[in-house]
Amino acid sequence: MDSVRGDFRERQQQRTYRDVAKIQPFESGCHKHHNFRFIGCHEIRDLVVDARAILATHCDFGLERLNFTNKRCLSLHAIVLCFTTAEHHGCEKTPTSKNPRLAAFKSLCDAQYIKCGKGPLLAIPFVLARPIKLAKYSSATWDFAYVGRAVMADPRAEVPLFDYSHLRDDLAHVEVLLPPNVPQYFLEPAVLAHALDAVELRKIRTPLSARIRKPQVVMAVIVALPPEFEVSLNEALIIARRIVRYPCGSHPIPIHLAIHNASINRHAHADIGLRPMNPDGSFGLKIQNLFARFGSYGDEIRVAEGTGWPDLSWEIQQTFFTERGMDLVVDPPAPAPERHVRAKIPDGISTQWINIQRQQRRLANLNMIKGSPTHLIEGLLKGRSALRVAELHRLCARFIDNEDDRRAQVDRILVDENVTSLTDTAEPTKQRYVTTRRIARLMDRTAKLIDRAGDKIAAVTRADHDAVAERLSELYGTHKQGKPPLILGSALSHCERAAQALADYHPVLGTLDMVMGTPDQRVRGRKRGVYIERGRLIMVPRAELVDDRRLARLIISANESGSALLLGHDQGRQTGIVCRGLAAHVADRPQSDFSVDQDEGRMPTIERLLRSGLLRRGVEAMVNLGVINFSTRPDVRIGDALQIMVLDNPAAVEDVNNTIKTARRLAGANEERQTLAGPHGEITLSIGAWIVTLGRRGLPSSMDAHQLAQVVAIDAVAGWIEVVRHGEVARLHFVNGPAIRSADAISIRDAWDAPSNTNLVIKLTNPRQVWAGLLLASTRIGNAQIYVDPALAQTPADLLEAARRSVPGALPSHWVAKPDADAVISKMLGDLDPFPEIKVAIPEPPPPPLGFAEDVRHRISKNAGTQLAYRLLHEHLTKRHPDHEANLKRLLDLCGSELTKSVILFMAERDEMPDVDDVDFPLELAELEPRHWSGWELYKFELDLNLMTIRAAGWGLLPSVGPKTDRLSTPLNALNDP
């Protein structure tokens, strides 16, 4: 019955396909970058038969609920209600574990659609948001209990206890994020859930069963997080907190957060409250338009504005990687993403239909990758001014399996005459960014206009948007204009606060699309008086939310019309590092209106400046405070046990760490050092020394990778040490081989975990990590010193230019345009006439391995031998082969790895929808065992593929060669046949 308990969640939501269509506006922003499909009607019809059988065998109620709605769309929650109602009535013998269709339904019922088209374990910008409604078996208590894997009681006495404690195996972390100055007893999830439900129940007058629109309690958000081999659990928690807190802004809203380490993908569940909390613990009125704004379009009501969840997730993840000095990129969206199946699912949807759709979508993406490089890059930029070359490699890896073909396509894009490759000073011969020639000219022209604009382009930057709006109103009061001001923004909601401050001047509000959009949008804008004309002040109060390309076009249009432009820049949004850097560039000019809030401390101000892209002001403030030192060597005091060297080059950390240890020993430091041996080597430590964890191996559950701890006890005989971290003591046994080393020298990523009172000596040598080093020092002014390598910068002006080049959202003019030498050579070699090839008959190729994970596909397409093995497997395992069953049994007995067995079962159409444990995160569409295969399994799988093409290995896929075969008289086609 455990498998049925997992379906209990769907019953609480009571969502039909029509319900999904209703909330699609919340989800459309996060799904447009990925490919999805719904469960087919044939699969659902089989599930209905099983559901009816369960009820007919064990119960005598509810059969009338299991009917098709309009014969083309089935209410999924009716099936789930059938199963879970049987559970509540004591049906403990429901045969779900022995029924493959029910097992598949267990995996699919919650998501109702399956994400496909990419590898499962990567940093991806996927977010799913949906409201949790108060219904008979649905509430905040139920959702908190499920995502927290806990036992909770609903405020309603008639509702049974919610018990999901049997699912705790995948729970990694759970917590409650509260606004400041609220009672701390709400940190208990059960208390907060009870309060959220109680406040909604008190306002209900009509019984829930009689209501068509159920009251919404919380917004449930599922966020895909980077996997374990990319970030630690603590780092993933920081990313999740930033993503779920960002849409709340300054509203005092409680958030329940849980992280699941599932086999599919590490992900976070966040339940965001819809009512603000008061200091006494009470809840106020629901916040309108918190996540979306609706508008009337004729007789239809649609979402006019909404939270861009995937873009938000991408920006926060990429910013986090940059600030920690990690050379990682978030997977770019597919150029041709799939769309939702509508509420009415057509008949005949099956696995074959889905496979055809996947092949068509894959072909469309391949055509775009192999088509115009200009169209591809400008589509991937999504308003940015430049793209990381690594994102092109990741995109090609998702759709092109052969490594040589992937590299050839990237080289073709980089050497195109309409593509501009950009490099920095770290590796002048290796290109790191790419853009199109058209966008590069647009951004260069805009940058020159900004430099010589003077007072024609002004900017106001403050700590929050309210202060920005008030200052804009003051400036306009002194700016005598005969025409009402024109307030523009990416959305109308971005103009509202400034319009309130300028209400006496009767401003005209509009969006940028009304000025620079399609012809229909511009016509609609002119009807509202939204147009640019000479002598009219143009105001953009939220310039930090406008992408670079649209803001550049607005600046050029204002200059050509002779209109003054006034930009507002909110530092609290902390954007401008990985995207939307043009607004920060304008606000960072010396002429911009800038002031430091008197009620805030000096340290958070500098950190906020650096995070919002105001690098010039941040560097000047740090130089004035004496934090930055030029042309001097780092002063490492050997006797100071709390001083740690921080390097921006992780490859040099080990050597510097050994040098410092040797210097301590030669200086005769008063330390009693002891040596402990383990299966992975020896380490010498002393009481009070600091260690840094390198991975999860051999660590207690309370510790994770990339964390610092101080040694408080050593027992070299027993082989253990005790360390303290954040007040908690943990014991490390060296028999387990813990992945640790001494922390005399650490990387920027490790230094973020150091206590706030630790003295850090930060050495900047890598041009790509300048901003990361400055940001780390800004968080601990007074306990950090920066020493700049003279080869990197010798003056504050040089350091500022290096800092600007180190952020991914910089303007193309900050980098050097230079073609990729490797790509040029590859193109030259490709243009040479190849040796003539013999034309032979090629057998019909097998279908591409679309259902396989990315690593598996790459192994299959690695070389001609592995491709031949895949073709032979397809020929012997297809159901058209007369010995299909015998071949399947024989090949399974010869497999050397579980991965090979899974591939064979998949190709034999025996494992098209594998059973998985996770029920609440969208899974891969028929992806072969959607989990991360180990390197050893991949190696054994590749070895099996190579053995399949060797007759002596006994796989029997190649035809036998008889002793009487006259090879000289064999036709040419037969010679080339395996």
Tab-separated table of N, CA, C and O in Angstrom, residues 54-91:
chain	number	residue	atom	x	y	z
A	54	ILE	N	-10.008	-2.504	-8.507
A	54	ILE	CA	-9.707	-2.364	-7.085
A	54	ILE	C	-10.972	-2.072	-6.299
A	54	ILE	O	-11.258	-2.689	-5.265
A	55	LEU	N	-11.753	-1.133	-6.804
A	55	LEU	CA	-12.957	-0.757	-6.075
A	55	LEU	C	-13.974	-1.894	-6.076
A	55	LEU	O	-14.654	-2.136	-5.075
A	56	ALA	N	-14.090	-2.596	-7.204
A	56	ALA	CA	-15.064	-3.674	-7.258
A	56	ALA	C	-14.679	-4.818	-6.322
A	56	ALA	O	-15.534	-5.522	-5.788
A	57	THR	N	-13.377	-5.008	-6.116
A	57	THR	CA	-12.914	-6.103	-5.270
A	57	THR	C	-12.975	-5.754	-3.798
A	57	THR	O	-13.368	-6.566	-2.961
A	58	HIS	N	-12.610	-4.531	-3.455
A	58	HIS	CA	-12.428	-4.178	-2.056
A	58	HIS	C	-13.461	-3.192	-1.530
A	58	HIS	O	-13.581	-3.033	-0.323
A	59	CYS	N	-14.164	-2.487	-2.389
A	59	CYS	CA	-15.057	-1.433	-1.930
A	59	CYS	C	-16.371	-1.510	-2.698
A	59	CYS	O	-16.483	-2.207	-3.702
A	60	ASP	N	-17.331	-0.783	-2.251
A	60	ASP	CA	-18.633	-0.761	-2.915
A	60	ASP	C	-19.103	0.675	-3.120
A	60	ASP	O	-20.257	0.997	-2.907
A	61	PHE	N	-18.189	1.557	-3.509
A	61	PHE	CA	-18.567	2.948	-3.666
A	61	PHE	C	-17.730	3.562	-4.773
A	61	PHE	O	-16.709	3.010	-5.163
A	62	GLY	N	-18.133	4.682	-5.270
A	62	GLY	CA	-17.294	5.530	-6.102
A	62	GLY	C	-17.137	5.105	-7.536
A	62	GLY	O	-16.387	5.714	-8.271
A	63	LEU	N	-17.823	4.026	-8.008
A	63	LEU	CA	-17.597	3.616	-9.384
A	63	LEU	C	-18.088	4.662	-10.387
A	63	LEU	O	-17.557	4.774	-11.483
A	64	GLU	N	-19.095	5.419	-10.001
A	64	GLU	CA	-19.642	6.388	-10.951
A	64	GLU	C	-18.679	7.533	-11.199
A	64	GLU	O	-18.851	8.292	-12.141
A	65	ARG	N	-17.636	7.669	-10.366
A	65	ARG	CA	-16.716	8.790	-10.551
A	65	ARG	C	-15.708	8.533	-11.672
A	65	ARG	O	-15.072	9.450	-12.152
A	66	LEU	N	-15.524	7.272	-12.045
A	66	LEU	CA	-14.481	6.942	-13.012
A	66	LEU	C	-15.054	6.922	-14.420
A	66	LEU	O	-15.291	5.892	-15.011
A	67	ASN	N	-15.303	8.077	-14.961
A	67	ASN	CA	-15.828	8.201	-16.310
A	67	ASN	C	-14.988	9.207	-17.079
A	67	ASN	O	-14.417	10.121	-16.518
A	68	PHE	N	-14.944	9.012	-18.400
A	68	PHE	CA	-14.276	9.993	-19.244
A	68	PHE	C	-15.129	11.251	-19.331
A	68	PHE	O	-16.347	11.169	-19.454
A	69	THR	N	-14.491	12.378	-19.257
A	69	THR	CA	-15.206	13.625	-19.487
A	69	THR	C	-15.122	13.941	-20.968
A	69	THR	O	-14.040	14.077	-21.518
A	70	ASN	N	-16.207	14.046	-21.606
A	70	ASN	CA	-16.389	14.285	-23.047
A	70	ASN	C	-15.629	13.286	-23.922
A	70	ASN	O	-15.312	13.574	-25.052
A	71	LYS	N	-15.343	12.109	-23.364
A	71	LYS	CA	-14.740	10.985	-24.082
A	71	LYS	C	-13.347	11.288	-24.612
A	71	LYS	O	-12.752	10.465	-25.285
A	72	ARG	N	-12.804	12.445	-24.361
A	72	ARG	CA	-11.476	12.777	-24.864
A	72	ARG	C	-10.554	13.252	-23.758
A	72	ARG	O	-9.363	13.353	-23.957
A	73	CYS	N	-11.065	13.572	-22.627
A	73	CYS	CA	-10.244	14.067	-21.527
A	73	CYS	C	-10.709	13.396	-20.249
A	73	CYS	O	-11.888	13.431	-19.930
A	74	LEU	N	-9.800	12.789	-19.531
A	74	LEU	CA	-10.136	12.095	-18.300
A	74	LEU	C	-9.712	12.918	-17.106
A	74	LEU	O	-8.643	13.506	-17.092
A	75	SER	N	-10.537	12.990	-16.110
A	75	SER	CA	-10.195	13.687	-14.881
A	75	SER	C	-9.240	12.827	-14.087
A	75	SER	O	-9.611	11.806	-13.521
A	76	LEU	N	-7.968	13.222	-14.070
A	76	LEU	CA	-6.953	12.414	-13.384
A	76	LEU	C	-7.243	12.291	-11.904
A	76	LEU	O	-6.999	11.255	-11.317
A	77	HIS	N	-7.756	13.358	-11.306
A	77	HIS	CA	-7.934	13.278	-9.865
A	77	HIS	C	-9.014	12.268	-9.514
A	77	HIS	O	-9.072	11.787	-8.389
A	78	ALA	N	-9.895	11.907	-10.470
A	78	ALA	CA	-10.885	10.885	-10.186
A	78	ALA	C	-10.218	9.534	-9.961
A	78	ALA	O	-10.604	8.768	-9.076
A	79	ILE	N	-9.188	9.250	-10.773
A	79	ILE	CA	-8.449	7.996	-10.583
A	79	ILE	C	-7.751	7.998	-9.230
A	79	ILE	O	-7.825	7.032	-8.468
A	80	VAL	N	-7.075	9.107	-8.936
A	80	VAL	CA	-6.350	9.181	-7.674
A	80	VAL	C	-7.318	9.115	-6.503
A	80	VAL	O	-7.071	8.464	-5.495
A	81	LEU	N	-8.453	9.776	-6.639
A	81	LEU	CA	-9.458	9.732	-5.586
A	81	LEU	C	-9.947	8.308	-5.388
A	81	LEU	O	-10.212	7.871	-4.268
A	82	CYS	N	-10.044	7.568	-6.493
A	82	CYS	CA	-10.457	6.169	-6.396
A	82	CYS	C	-9.461	5.373	-5.571
A	82	CYS	O	-9.823	4.651	-4.644
A	83	PHE	N	-8.172	5.484	-5.900
A	83	PHE	CA	-7.154	4.729	-5.170
A	83	PHE	C	-7.097	5.151	-3.710
A	83	PHE	O	-7.084	4.321	-2.806
A	84	THR	N	-7.036	6.458	-3.466
A	84	THR	CA	-6.833	6.922	-2.109
A	84	THR	C	-8.064	6.741	-1.245
A	84	THR	O	-7.960	6.544	-0.037
A	85	THR	N	-9.258	6.803	-1.864
A	85	THR	CA	-10.462	6.507	-1.103
A	85	THR	C	-10.482	5.052	-0.693
A	85	THR	O	-10.894	4.703	0.421
A	86	ALA	N	-10.035	4.180	-1.584
A	86	ALA	CA	-9.923	2.772	-1.218
A	86	ALA	C	-8.968	2.598	-0.050
A	86	ALA	O	-9.196	1.798	0.861
A	87	GLU	N	-7.873	3.377	-0.047
A	87	GLU	CA	-6.926	3.299	1.062
A	87	GLU	C	-7.570	3.730	2.361
A	87	GLU	O	-7.419	3.075	3.398
A	88	HIS	N	-8.344	4.819	2.316
A	88	HIS	CA	-8.962	5.323	3.540
A	88	HIS	C	-10.053	4.397	4.054
A	88	HIS	O	-10.453	4.486	5.207
A	89	HIS	N	-10.547	3.523	3.175
A	89	HIS	CA	-11.584	2.599	3.621
A	89	HIS	C	-11.009	1.224	3.935
A	89	HIS	O	-11.716	0.229	3.937
A	90	GLY	N	-9.714	1.185	4.146
A	90	GLY	CA	-9.119	-0.039	4.657
A	90	GLY	C	-8.720	-1.047	3.615
A	90	GLY	O	-8.580	-2.227	3.936
A	91	CYS	N	-8.585	-0.646	2.359
A	91	CYS	CA	-8.178	-1.589	1.313
A	91	CYS	C	-6.662	-1.704	1.343
A	91	CYS	O	-5.965	-0.981	0.642
